[in-house]
């Protein structure tokens, strides 16, 4: 179909959010009801477990390895240029970051502004950046969670589309908290994407 809304998913690791999104696409009939499909899953790490998961689902997978650009004068821009070309070959209506761990340049973000979502494992605006679960425990937070937001050029900022809250338990470890948050991510991210798809022209 010519006007299919293509979704491109960026991953770096386990790919459990990608899997939740792919399952929702089938279960909720995004192709039939929203004219939307996952056109490709792209990883910046060749060893990402999510790549195999994606391939097992029959999804189109690609790798753009950021370490291959290390010797360039401007490695981040060089990587982003190739990543952008790889993504744009799919003419995406929506770009979804799902555990993508590589910071993107402002030029890249501007190119996709208004059609790029991220899930961040904290209750934004608290704990932008990395090691969010360790930091929430160390700060004595009683609650933690995850946030789906539109991306802007400011790291881990942008309009919030969905949040989920989980308790921080006594003697929690960062891993235990991360696992608790992740189960909620799998619920809110597909839902937020579906709502966002419905809002697209
Ligand atoms: N890029 C821009 N420009 N803006 C954002 O808001 C972004 C982004 C790229 C990724 C996801 C983000 C998160 O949800 C994300 C948001 C990676 C880092 C990071 O420091 C920070 C935030 C996020 C993702 N990455 C290191 C880097 O130097 C590498 C860390 C690693 O490989 O383990 O790129 O949390
Ligand atoms: C998720 O918890 C996601 O929120 C987080 O990484 C995990 C990826 O899991 N994202 C970040 O930390 C971004 N910096 P997954 O690969 O199994 O979806």
XYZ file of N, CA, C and O and ligand atoms in Angstrom:
857
model
N 0.848 -1.201 0.000
C 0.000 0.000 0.000
C 0.881 1.248 0.000
O 1.877 1.293 0.700
N 0.498 2.231 -0.738
C 1.389 3.381 -0.900
C 1.479 4.240 0.354
O 2.544 4.756 0.662
N 0.378 4.400 1.091
C 0.398 5.339 2.200
C 0.513 4.628 3.547
O 0.045 5.120 4.558
N 1.146 3.458 3.564
C 1.391 2.731 4.806
C 2.220 3.606 5.736
O 3.180 4.236 5.312
N 1.857 3.635 7.018
C 2.665 4.352 8.007
C 3.763 3.423 8.489
O 3.495 2.480 9.254
N 4.965 3.694 8.061
C 6.087 2.836 8.440
C 6.667 3.257 9.780
O 6.921 4.443 10.014
N 6.893 2.260 10.630
C 7.536 2.484 11.924
C 8.938 1.891 11.841
O 9.096 0.738 11.428
N 9.937 2.667 12.226
C 11.299 2.140 12.352
C 11.660 2.144 13.834
O 11.468 3.151 14.526
N 12.143 1.007 14.336
C 12.476 0.853 15.751
C 13.988 0.780 15.902
O 14.653 -0.007 15.215
N 14.541 1.607 16.792
C 15.976 1.582 17.085
C 16.212 0.888 18.421
O 15.574 1.226 19.422
N 17.121 -0.081 18.428
C 17.452 -0.815 19.650
C 18.972 -0.857 19.837
O 19.738 -0.580 18.905
N 19.392 -1.234 21.054
C 20.814 -1.480 21.320
C 21.032 -2.789 22.063
O 22.170 -3.246 22.165
N 19.973 -3.327 22.662
C 20.187 -4.451 23.578
C 19.142 -5.528 23.492
O 18.884 -6.091 22.435
N 18.506 -5.784 24.644
C 17.621 -6.927 24.793
C 16.430 -6.960 23.870
O 15.971 -8.028 23.459
N 15.899 -5.796 23.568
C 14.800 -5.733 22.616
C 13.444 -6.134 23.179
O 12.516 -6.402 22.407
N 13.310 -6.128 24.517
C 12.010 -6.551 25.053
C 10.919 -5.527 24.758
O 9.759 -5.898 24.558
N 11.257 -4.241 24.727
C 10.253 -3.247 24.333
C 9.880 -3.406 22.861
O 8.701 -3.309 22.501
N 10.884 -3.653 22.022
C 10.607 -3.929 20.598
C 9.631 -5.083 20.466
O 8.667 -5.025 19.686
N 9.866 -6.141 21.252
C 9.008 -7.333 21.192
C 7.580 -6.984 21.618
O 6.611 -7.421 20.981
N 7.461 -6.199 22.682
C 6.126 -5.798 23.150
C 5.407 -4.986 22.073
O 4.195 -5.151 21.863
N 6.147 -4.139 21.392
C 5.551 -3.312 20.332
C 5.146 -4.194 19.146
O 4.043 -4.063 18.602
N 6.026 -5.125 18.783
C 5.731 -6.011 17.649
C 4.520 -6.892 17.944
O 3.687 -7.141 17.063
N 4.427 -7.360 19.172
C 3.266 -8.187 19.553
C 1.981 -7.370 19.520
O 0.936 -7.854 19.088
N 2.070 -6.118 20.007
C 0.887 -5.249 19.984
C 0.453 -4.984 18.549
O -0.742 -4.937 18.247
N 1.421 -4.828 17.661
C 1.101 -4.552 16.254
C 0.260 -5.677 15.660
O -0.688 -5.433 14.909
N 0.598 -6.923 16.033
C -0.157 -8.077 15.544
C -1.496 -8.175 16.266
O -2.560 -8.229 15.651
N -1.419 -8.185 17.608
C -2.623 -8.408 18.420
C -3.673 -7.322 18.185
O -4.867 -7.587 18.130
N -3.199 -6.081 18.042
C -4.123 -4.947 17.907
C -4.353 -4.577 16.434
O -4.953 -3.545 16.140
N -3.827 -5.392 15.557
C -4.102 -5.248 14.114
C -3.782 -3.862 13.578
O -4.608 -3.228 12.913
N -2.542 -3.408 13.865
C -2.149 -2.083 13.393
C -2.183 -1.997 11.866
O -2.518 -0.950 11.313
N -1.840 -3.056 11.189
C -1.828 -3.013 9.724
C -3.238 -2.757 9.192
O -3.444 -1.857 8.361
N -4.203 -3.523 9.697
C -5.573 -3.417 9.194
C -6.254 -2.153 9.698
O -6.972 -1.488 8.950
N -6.045 -1.827 10.994
C -6.840 -0.761 11.611
C -6.182 0.609 11.545
O -6.864 1.623 11.532
N -4.846 0.632 11.535
C -4.145 1.916 11.567
C -3.277 2.116 10.334
O -2.613 3.143 10.195
N -3.270 1.110 9.475
C -2.449 1.193 8.266
C -0.974 1.407 8.618
O -0.251 2.134 7.940
N -0.544 0.789 9.723
C 0.820 0.982 10.207
C 1.522 -0.363 10.356
O 0.890 -1.372 10.685
N 2.823 -0.366 10.131
C 3.595 -1.603 10.293
C 5.033 -1.267 10.703
O 5.530 -0.165 10.440
N 5.684 -2.237 11.332
C 7.100 -2.090 11.655
C 7.897 -2.419 10.393
O 7.918 -3.567 9.939
N 8.521 -1.409 9.829
C 9.233 -1.589 8.558
C 10.639 -2.132 8.787
O 11.171 -2.858 7.938
N 11.243 -1.776 9.923
C 12.608 -2.241 10.190
C 12.952 -2.066 11.660
O 12.416 -1.183 12.335
N 13.840 -2.925 12.136
C 14.450 -2.792 13.456
C 15.942 -2.605 13.216
O 16.581 -3.431 12.565
N 16.482 -1.503 13.721
C 17.882 -1.167 13.464
C 18.627 -1.073 14.794
O 18.172 -0.412 15.725
N 19.770 -1.743 14.875
C 20.596 -1.730 16.087
C 21.939 -1.061 15.810
O 22.518 -1.232 14.744
N 22.435 -0.322 16.794
C 23.793 0.227 16.680
C 24.824 -0.760 17.207
O 26.010 -0.507 17.110
N 24.353 -1.888 17.752
C 25.266 -2.925 18.244
C 24.974 -4.226 17.500
O 23.855 -4.749 17.584
N 26.002 -4.785 16.836
C 25.779 -6.004 16.063
C 25.395 -7.199 16.937
O 24.759 -8.134 16.458
N 25.757 -7.149 18.232
C 25.495 -8.290 19.125
C 24.209 -8.127 19.935
O 23.951 -8.908 20.851
N 23.393 -7.129 19.615
C 22.151 -6.912 20.383
C 21.258 -8.146 20.291
O 20.958 -8.621 19.194
N 20.819 -8.640 21.450
C 19.952 -9.823 21.444
C 18.630 -9.535 20.746
O 18.011 -10.428 20.172
N 18.210 -8.294 20.795
C 16.956 -7.914 20.140
C 16.967 -8.126 18.638
O 15.907 -8.249 18.020
N 18.140 -8.178 18.036
C 18.223 -8.412 16.588
C 17.714 -9.807 16.234
O 16.964 -9.987 15.275
N 18.167 -10.797 17.012
C 17.735 -12.169 16.761
C 16.230 -12.315 17.005
O 15.515 -12.941 16.220
N 15.772 -11.680 18.110
C 14.327 -11.685 18.403
C 13.536 -11.117 17.233
O 12.506 -11.674 16.834
N 14.023 -10.011 16.680
C 13.333 -9.351 15.564
C 13.311 -10.256 14.347
O 12.277 -10.396 13.685
N 14.463 -10.853 14.063
C 14.552 -11.740 12.901
C 13.609 -12.925 13.073
O 12.943 -13.351 12.121
N 13.535 -13.458 14.313
C 12.638 -14.584 14.591
C 11.179 -14.218 14.313
O 10.371 -15.084 13.979
N 10.864 -12.932 14.502
C 9.493 -12.477 14.244
C 9.254 -12.214 12.761
O 8.151 -11.844 12.368
N 10.312 -12.345 11.978
C 10.186 -12.078 10.550
C 10.319 -10.610 10.198
O 9.985 -10.191 9.093
N 10.827 -9.814 11.167
C 11.005 -8.389 10.894
C 12.316 -8.168 10.149
O 13.271 -8.936 10.279
N 12.337 -7.086 9.393
C 13.517 -6.670 8.658
C 14.518 -6.054 9.653
O 14.174 -5.109 10.349
N 15.709 -6.613 9.766
C 16.695 -6.098 10.727
C 17.917 -5.539 10.007
O 18.322 -6.045 8.961
N 18.501 -4.487 10.609
C 19.711 -3.877 10.053
C 20.618 -3.442 11.195
O 20.145 -3.184 12.309
N 21.900 -3.351 10.917
C 22.883 -2.895 11.900
C 23.640 -1.698 11.338
O 24.111 -1.741 10.200
N 23.726 -0.632 12.136
C 24.670 0.444 11.838
C 25.540 0.556 13.087
O 25.104 1.077 14.115
N 26.740 0.021 13.000
C 27.632 -0.137 14.158
C 28.362 1.181 14.431
O 29.196 1.610 13.631
N 28.040 1.814 15.566
C 28.647 3.129 15.836
C 30.156 3.035 16.025
O 30.872 4.001 15.784
N 30.662 1.855 16.433
C 32.112 1.744 16.646
C 32.888 1.788 15.325
O 34.082 2.067 15.320
N 32.203 1.565 14.217
C 32.864 1.590 12.909
C 33.251 3.012 12.482
O 33.977 3.194 11.514
N 32.743 4.017 13.223
C 32.985 5.408 12.839
C 34.003 6.091 13.760
O 34.221 7.293 13.675
N 34.618 5.303 14.648
C 35.468 5.863 15.702
C 36.643 6.680 15.165
O 37.079 7.636 15.800
N 37.160 6.310 13.973
C 38.349 7.002 13.466
C 38.011 8.230 12.617
O 38.899 8.872 12.074
N 36.733 8.574 12.527
C 36.354 9.756 11.748
C 36.623 11.030 12.530
O 36.662 11.023 13.763
N 36.741 12.136 11.799
C 36.978 13.428 12.448
C 35.831 13.744 13.407
O 36.054 14.230 14.512
N 34.604 13.456 12.965
C 33.431 13.713 13.791
C 32.584 12.437 13.817
O 31.634 12.296 13.043
N 32.954 11.495 14.708
C 32.329 10.167 14.684
C 30.817 10.195 14.875
O 30.095 9.439 14.225
N 30.328 11.072 15.751
C 28.887 11.079 16.024
C 28.098 11.526 14.803
O 27.067 10.943 14.466
N 28.584 12.582 14.143
C 27.873 13.063 12.949
C 27.982 12.044 11.819
O 27.002 11.805 11.095
N 29.141 11.423 11.668
C 29.322 10.421 10.607
C 28.372 9.246 10.815
O 27.722 8.771 9.868
N 28.292 8.780 12.070
C 27.358 7.681 12.391
C 25.914 8.109 12.126
O 25.142 7.385 11.472
N 25.557 9.293 12.630
C 24.170 9.752 12.485
C 23.770 9.885 11.016
O 22.625 9.619 10.657
N 24.700 10.314 10.166
C 24.385 10.467 8.737
C 24.031 9.124 8.115
O 23.061 9.013 7.360
N 24.809 8.096 8.440
C 24.536 6.769 7.873
C 23.260 6.184 8.485
O 22.441 5.582 7.788
N 23.099 6.401 9.787
C 21.878 5.914 10.440
C 20.650 6.568 9.806
O 19.653 5.898 9.506
N 20.738 7.862 9.568
C 19.608 8.588 8.975
C 19.277 8.058 7.574
O 18.115 7.852 7.240
N 20.317 7.816 6.773
C 20.075 7.268 5.422
C 19.421 5.895 5.505
O 18.521 5.567 4.715
N 19.887 5.093 6.462
C 19.350 3.733 6.619
C 17.883 3.795 7.024
O 17.048 3.048 6.508
N 17.571 4.709 7.938
C 16.184 4.874 8.396
C 15.315 5.419 7.265
O 14.220 4.911 6.991
N 15.809 6.463 6.594
C 14.972 7.163 5.615
C 14.652 6.308 4.398
O 13.664 6.559 3.694
N 15.471 5.268 4.156
C 15.160 4.330 3.065
C 13.799 3.673 3.298
O 13.163 3.208 2.350
N 13.341 3.668 4.559
C 12.039 3.070 4.881
C 10.909 4.096 4.917
O 9.783 3.762 5.258
N 11.220 5.349 4.592
C 10.224 6.432 4.598
C 9.341 6.367 5.845
O 8.117 6.174 5.759
N 9.954 6.533 7.022
C 9.202 6.329 8.258
C 8.218 7.455 8.572
O 8.536 8.626 8.402
N 7.031 7.051 9.047
C 6.093 8.009 9.631
C 6.437 8.211 11.095
O 6.119 9.234 11.688
N 7.101 7.201 11.678
C 7.387 7.232 13.106
C 8.695 6.501 13.392
O 8.923 5.396 12.897
N 9.541 7.144 14.203
C 10.797 6.549 14.646
C 10.692 6.305 16.145
O 10.368 7.225 16.907
N 10.938 5.069 16.553
C 10.732 4.655 17.934
C 12.054 4.187 18.533
O 12.657 3.236 18.033
N 12.522 4.866 19.590
C 13.719 4.418 20.300
C 13.290 3.476 21.416
O 12.497 3.858 22.275
N 13.812 2.250 21.388
C 13.415 1.240 22.367
C 14.665 0.636 22.988
O 15.187 -0.375 22.522
N 15.186 1.317 24.020
C 16.439 0.879 24.616
C 17.624 1.211 23.726
O 18.613 0.484 23.719
N 17.516 2.316 23.011
C 18.633 2.765 22.164
C 19.579 3.580 23.037
O 19.155 4.537 23.686
N 20.850 3.179 23.073
C 21.762 3.698 24.095
C 22.806 4.682 23.561
O 23.765 4.999 24.259
N 22.645 5.156 22.350
C 23.637 6.040 21.756
C 23.037 7.434 21.566
O 22.010 7.585 20.899
N 23.684 8.432 22.158
C 23.159 9.793 22.054
C 23.271 10.294 20.611
O 24.286 10.096 19.957
N 22.205 10.922 20.156
C 22.115 11.379 18.770
C 22.406 12.874 18.696
O 22.143 13.613 19.644
N 22.913 13.320 17.550
C 23.239 14.740 17.397
C 21.961 15.552 17.212
O 20.942 15.035 16.748
N 22.011 16.846 17.557
C 20.827 17.694 17.391
C 20.308 17.687 15.946
O 19.089 17.689 15.736
N 21.196 17.660 14.972
C 20.760 17.649 13.568
C 19.904 16.439 13.246
O 18.908 16.536 12.517
N 20.269 15.309 13.805
C 19.498 14.072 13.610
C 18.115 14.224 14.234
O 17.098 13.913 13.622
N 18.082 14.716 15.462
C 16.814 14.834 16.180
C 15.881 15.808 15.457
O 14.682 15.539 15.305
N 16.426 16.918 14.979
C 15.606 17.908 14.277
C 14.976 17.288 13.028
O 13.808 17.535 12.707
N 15.745 16.433 12.349
C 15.250 15.794 11.119
C 13.970 14.991 11.379
O 13.106 14.904 10.505
N 13.871 14.388 12.574
C 12.711 13.536 12.884
C 11.758 14.191 13.898
O 10.854 13.534 14.403
N 11.975 15.459 14.178
C 11.190 16.110 15.222
C 9.687 16.000 14.922
O 9.248 16.175 13.795
N 8.927 15.643 15.961
C 7.488 15.481 15.807
C 7.076 14.078 15.411
O 5.888 13.756 15.392
N 8.048 13.237 15.062
C 7.720 11.842 14.705
C 8.736 10.874 15.306
O 9.061 9.833 14.727
N 9.244 11.221 16.492
C 10.250 10.377 17.151
C 9.927 10.250 18.637
O 9.817 11.257 19.355
N 9.772 9.000 19.097
C 9.431 8.733 20.493
C 10.557 7.964 21.178
O 11.296 7.215 20.552
N 10.644 8.141 22.503
C 11.631 7.421 23.316
C 10.938 6.922 24.575
O 9.962 7.510 25.037
N 11.441 5.814 25.112
C 11.019 5.426 26.462
C 12.242 5.519 27.349
O 13.326 5.025 27.021
N 12.048 6.220 28.464
C 13.152 6.457 29.393
C 12.786 5.837 30.740
O 11.671 6.042 31.229
N 13.736 5.088 31.352
C 13.386 4.350 32.571
C 13.450 5.183 33.849
O 14.149 4.844 34.794
N 12.714 6.288 33.856
C 12.536 7.080 35.087
C 11.265 7.891 34.928
O 10.691 7.956 33.835
N 10.849 8.505 36.021
C 9.713 9.423 35.966
C 10.259 10.806 35.616
O 10.569 11.608 36.493
N 10.395 11.079 34.345
C 10.914 12.379 33.912
C 10.000 13.483 34.443
O 8.805 13.272 34.555
N 10.554 14.663 34.791
C 11.905 15.120 34.513
C 12.966 14.650 35.511
O 14.106 15.118 35.429
N 12.657 13.746 36.410
C 13.687 13.232 37.315
C 14.596 12.250 36.588
O 14.138 11.491 35.736
N 15.866 12.280 36.927
C 16.833 11.267 36.482
C 16.917 11.121 34.964
O 16.672 10.049 34.418
N 17.243 12.197 34.288
C 17.628 12.078 32.884
C 18.972 11.359 32.832
O 19.667 11.253 33.842
N 19.326 10.849 31.664
C 20.636 10.210 31.502
C 20.636 8.747 31.918
O 19.617 8.076 31.853
N 21.787 8.278 32.372
C 22.007 6.844 32.587
C 21.877 6.456 34.068
O 21.799 7.312 34.942
N 21.854 5.151 34.331
C 21.842 4.577 35.686
C 20.687 5.117 36.526
O 20.833 5.436 37.711
N 19.522 5.189 35.921
C 18.358 5.807 36.571
C 17.890 5.027 37.804
O 17.487 5.632 38.793
N 17.952 3.693 37.738
C 17.425 2.892 38.851
C 18.318 3.000 40.083
O 17.840 3.194 41.193
N 19.629 2.903 39.847
C 20.589 3.093 40.949
C 20.398 4.465 41.591
O 20.389 4.617 42.820
N 20.226 5.480 40.763
C 20.105 6.849 41.271
C 18.789 7.042 42.039
O 18.763 7.738 43.064
N 17.713 6.408 41.561
C 16.423 6.537 42.269
C 16.504 5.874 43.642
O 15.999 6.405 44.634
N 17.161 4.710 43.713
C 17.326 4.016 45.004
C 18.195 4.859 45.930
O 17.846 5.095 47.091
N 19.312 5.349 45.407
C 20.246 6.119 46.235
C 19.617 7.421 46.736
O 19.984 7.916 47.810
N 18.679 7.973 45.964
C 18.020 9.224 46.368
C 16.924 8.968 47.402
O 16.324 9.915 47.916
N 16.644 7.686 47.673
C 15.612 7.363 48.651
C 14.203 7.486 48.102
O 13.232 7.589 48.880
N 14.040 7.449 46.799
C 12.701 7.541 46.196
C 11.848 6.359 46.642
O 12.338 5.230 46.730
N 10.584 6.620 46.909
C 9.647 5.538 47.219
C 8.964 5.016 45.960
O 8.355 3.954 45.974
N 9.036 5.821 44.901
C 8.436 5.403 43.631
C 9.411 5.671 42.491
O 10.195 6.610 42.543
N 9.343 4.824 41.490
C 10.135 5.003 40.274
C 9.209 4.691 39.107
O 7.998 4.525 39.302
N 9.758 4.603 37.910
C 8.875 4.318 36.788
C 9.529 4.546 35.455
O 10.762 4.519 35.332
N 8.695 4.769 34.455
C 9.168 4.971 33.091
C 8.309 6.029 32.413
O 7.158 6.253 32.805
N 8.898 6.656 31.400
C 8.236 7.751 30.686
C 8.377 7.567 29.187
O 9.487 7.361 28.691
N 7.267 7.648 28.472
C 7.298 7.732 27.009
C 7.168 9.198 26.645
O 6.253 9.879 27.126
N 8.107 9.668 25.831
C 8.051 11.092 25.476
C 8.467 11.305 24.028
O 9.194 10.493 23.453
N 7.988 12.407 23.475
C 8.487 12.831 22.176
C 9.890 13.377 22.376
O 10.184 13.969 23.406
N 10.744 13.185 21.389
C 12.114 13.653 21.542
C 12.297 15.056 21.000
O 11.755 15.422 19.966
N 13.074 15.834 21.741
C 13.525 17.144 21.290
C 15.046 17.130 21.357
O 15.641 16.129 21.742
N 15.666 18.233 20.994
C 17.129 18.249 20.964
C 17.737 18.227 22.362
O 18.924 17.983 22.505
N 16.931 18.465 23.387
C 17.449 18.395 24.757
C 17.308 16.964 25.272
O 16.226 16.375 25.201
N 18.378 16.387 25.783
C 18.409 14.972 26.166
C 17.315 14.620 27.180
O 17.184 15.267 28.210
N 16.557 13.573 26.868
C 15.503 13.069 27.745
C 14.483 14.145 28.133
O 13.975 14.157 29.262
N 14.205 15.036 27.198
C 13.144 16.019 27.372
C 12.132 15.863 26.242
O 12.338 15.078 25.327
N 11.073 16.636 26.318
C 10.055 16.618 25.274
C 8.718 16.212 25.848
O 8.649 15.603 26.919
N 7.644 16.527 25.121
C 6.287 16.279 25.610
C 6.088 14.838 26.073
O 6.450 13.900 25.365
N 5.520 14.684 27.257
C 5.298 13.360 27.850
C 3.987 12.778 27.330
O 2.942 13.425 27.390
N 4.052 11.558 26.823
C 2.866 10.876 26.287
C 2.295 9.870 27.276
O 1.093 9.607 27.274
N 3.151 9.263 28.097
C 2.665 8.256 29.052
C 3.711 8.056 30.139
O 4.914 8.215 29.902
N 3.235 7.705 31.330
C 4.133 7.318 32.418
C 3.532 6.151 33.177
O 2.311 5.989 33.213
N 4.399 5.348 33.779
C 3.969 4.280 34.679
C 4.786 4.392 35.949
O 5.975 4.722 35.904
N 4.140 4.121 37.069
C 4.775 4.239 38.379
C 4.870 2.857 39.015
O 3.927 2.075 38.937
N 6.027 2.568 39.618
C 6.162 1.328 40.407
C 6.764 1.697 41.758
O 7.468 2.705 41.874
N 6.509 0.899 42.794
C 7.124 1.181 44.089
C 8.601 0.794 44.087
O 9.006 -0.137 43.383
N 9.381 1.539 44.860
C 10.737 1.097 45.195
C 10.612 0.349 46.516
O 10.097 0.909 47.487
N 11.024 -0.907 46.550
C 10.825 -1.732 47.743
C 12.040 -1.658 48.655
O 13.159 -1.380 48.198
N 11.847 -1.907 49.952
C 12.991 -1.919 50.863
C 14.038 -2.924 50.372
O 13.675 -3.994 49.900
N 15.282 -2.564 50.459
C 16.384 -3.436 50.023
C 16.354 -3.750 48.528
O 16.909 -4.756 48.083
N 15.676 -2.918 47.753
C 15.656 -3.114 46.307
C 17.062 -3.030 45.735
O 17.893 -2.242 46.196
N 17.331 -3.835 44.729
C 18.556 -3.664 43.944
C 18.185 -2.959 42.647
O 17.022 -2.966 42.236
N 19.190 -2.367 41.996
C 18.939 -1.686 40.717
C 18.367 -2.671 39.699
O 17.454 -2.327 38.935
N 18.866 -3.896 39.711
C 18.370 -4.902 38.756
C 16.918 -5.270 39.020
O 16.123 -5.425 38.086
N 16.573 -5.434 40.309
C 15.191 -5.794 40.646
C 14.241 -4.660 40.272
O 13.158 -4.899 39.716
N 14.667 -3.430 40.547
C 13.832 -2.282 40.199
C 13.705 -2.157 38.678
O 12.611 -1.908 38.151
N 14.809 -2.367 37.983
C 14.784 -2.277 36.511
C 13.799 -3.281 35.922
O 13.037 -2.957 35.005
N 13.792 -4.490 36.479
C 12.888 -5.528 35.972
C 11.432 -5.150 36.227
O 10.558 -5.370 35.381
N 11.181 -4.566 37.423
C 9.818 -4.142 37.764
C 9.359 -3.018 36.827
O 8.210 -3.009 36.365
N 10.255 -2.076 36.560
C 9.917 -0.971 35.650
C 9.685 -1.505 34.235
O 8.743 -1.101 33.535
N 10.520 -2.449 33.817
C 10.455 -2.956 32.439
C 9.094 -3.588 32.133
O 8.554 -3.409 31.036
N 8.530 -4.306 33.110
C 7.214 -4.919 32.856
C 6.170 -3.837 32.551
O 5.284 -4.056 31.724
N 6.302 -2.693 33.196
C 5.362 -1.592 32.943
C 5.653 -0.923 31.604
O 4.737 -0.477 30.904
N 6.938 -0.839 31.240
C 7.285 -0.266 29.935
C 6.578 -1.018 28.821
O 6.089 -0.427 27.857
N 6.516 -2.357 28.987
C 5.920 -3.195 27.937
C 4.427 -2.929 27.775
O 3.860 -3.239 26.736
N 3.807 -2.362 28.803
C 2.387 -2.015 28.715
C 2.190 -0.619 28.130
O 1.358 -0.417 27.243
N 2.971 0.348 28.629
C 2.676 1.739 28.233
C 3.238 2.108 26.863
O 2.664 2.961 26.174
N 4.353 1.459 26.445
C 4.950 1.914 25.177
C 4.065 1.543 23.976
O 3.752 2.431 23.153
N 3.632 0.283 23.851
C 2.756 -0.029 22.712
C 1.483 0.824 22.711
O 1.035 1.291 21.660
N 0.935 1.043 23.912
C -0.289 1.851 24.028
C -0.047 3.279 23.562
O -0.838 3.851 22.806
N 1.064 3.866 24.005
C 1.376 5.251 23.623
C 1.637 5.353 22.124
O 1.243 6.335 21.482
N 2.285 4.345 21.566
C 2.557 4.354 20.122
C 1.247 4.271 19.346
O 1.044 4.991 18.365
N 0.350 3.404 19.815
C -0.934 3.278 19.116
C -1.702 4.599 19.133
O -2.229 5.041 18.108
N -1.722 5.239 20.296
C -2.406 6.537 20.397
C -1.741 7.570 19.489
O -2.418 8.350 18.805
N -0.409 7.546 19.466
C 0.314 8.509 18.626
C 0.031 8.252 17.142
O -0.188 9.198 16.371
N 0.001 6.988 16.749
C -0.281 6.641 15.342
C -1.655 7.173 14.931
O -1.831 7.664 13.810
N -2.609 7.078 15.852
C -3.963 7.539 15.543
C -4.001 9.050 15.350
O -4.897 9.574 14.692
N -3.043 9.762 15.969
C -3.021 11.213 15.868
C -2.318 11.695 14.598
O -2.382 12.880 14.257
N -1.631 10.780 13.904
C -0.928 11.180 12.679
C -1.927 11.343 11.540
O -2.945 10.645 11.504
N -1.637 12.239 10.588
C -2.561 12.440 9.477
C -2.670 11.179 8.602
O -1.753 10.419 8.516
N 19.646 11.620 21.630
C 19.213 12.867 21.797
N 19.764 13.817 21.023
N 18.282 13.222 22.694
C 17.766 12.288 23.492
O 16.845 12.643 24.376
C 18.172 10.948 23.374
C 19.144 10.651 22.414
C 19.597 9.343 22.262
C 19.112 8.344 23.080
C 17.708 7.612 24.998
C 18.265 8.017 26.373
C 17.471 7.445 27.510
O 16.259 7.266 27.387
C 18.146 8.657 24.054
C 17.680 9.948 24.202
C 21.858 6.974 25.970
C 22.516 7.902 26.770
C 24.026 7.892 26.861
O 24.589 8.607 27.669
C 21.766 8.855 27.432
C 20.393 8.876 27.301
C 19.735 7.947 26.496
C 20.478 6.989 25.843
N 24.727 7.100 26.022
C 26.171 7.002 25.935
C 26.707 7.788 24.724
O 27.834 8.283 24.839
C 26.632 5.591 25.731
C 26.237 4.687 26.868
C 26.401 3.215 26.545
O 26.672 2.843 25.380
O 26.205 2.405 27.462
O 26.028 7.852 23.684
O 18.033 7.224 28.603
C 14.540 -0.217 28.986
O 14.374 -0.214 30.384
C 14.589 1.218 28.483
O 13.723 2.087 29.154
C 16.001 1.549 28.783
O 16.751 0.398 28.485
C 15.923 -0.748 28.618
C 15.912 -1.461 27.293
O 15.307 -2.709 27.405
N 16.444 2.660 27.994
C 17.480 3.376 28.332
O 18.094 3.214 29.362
C 17.859 4.437 27.342
N 19.019 5.079 27.780
P 14.938 -3.529 26.084
O 16.127 -3.465 25.137
O 14.691 -4.922 26.587
O 13.717 -2.887 25.485
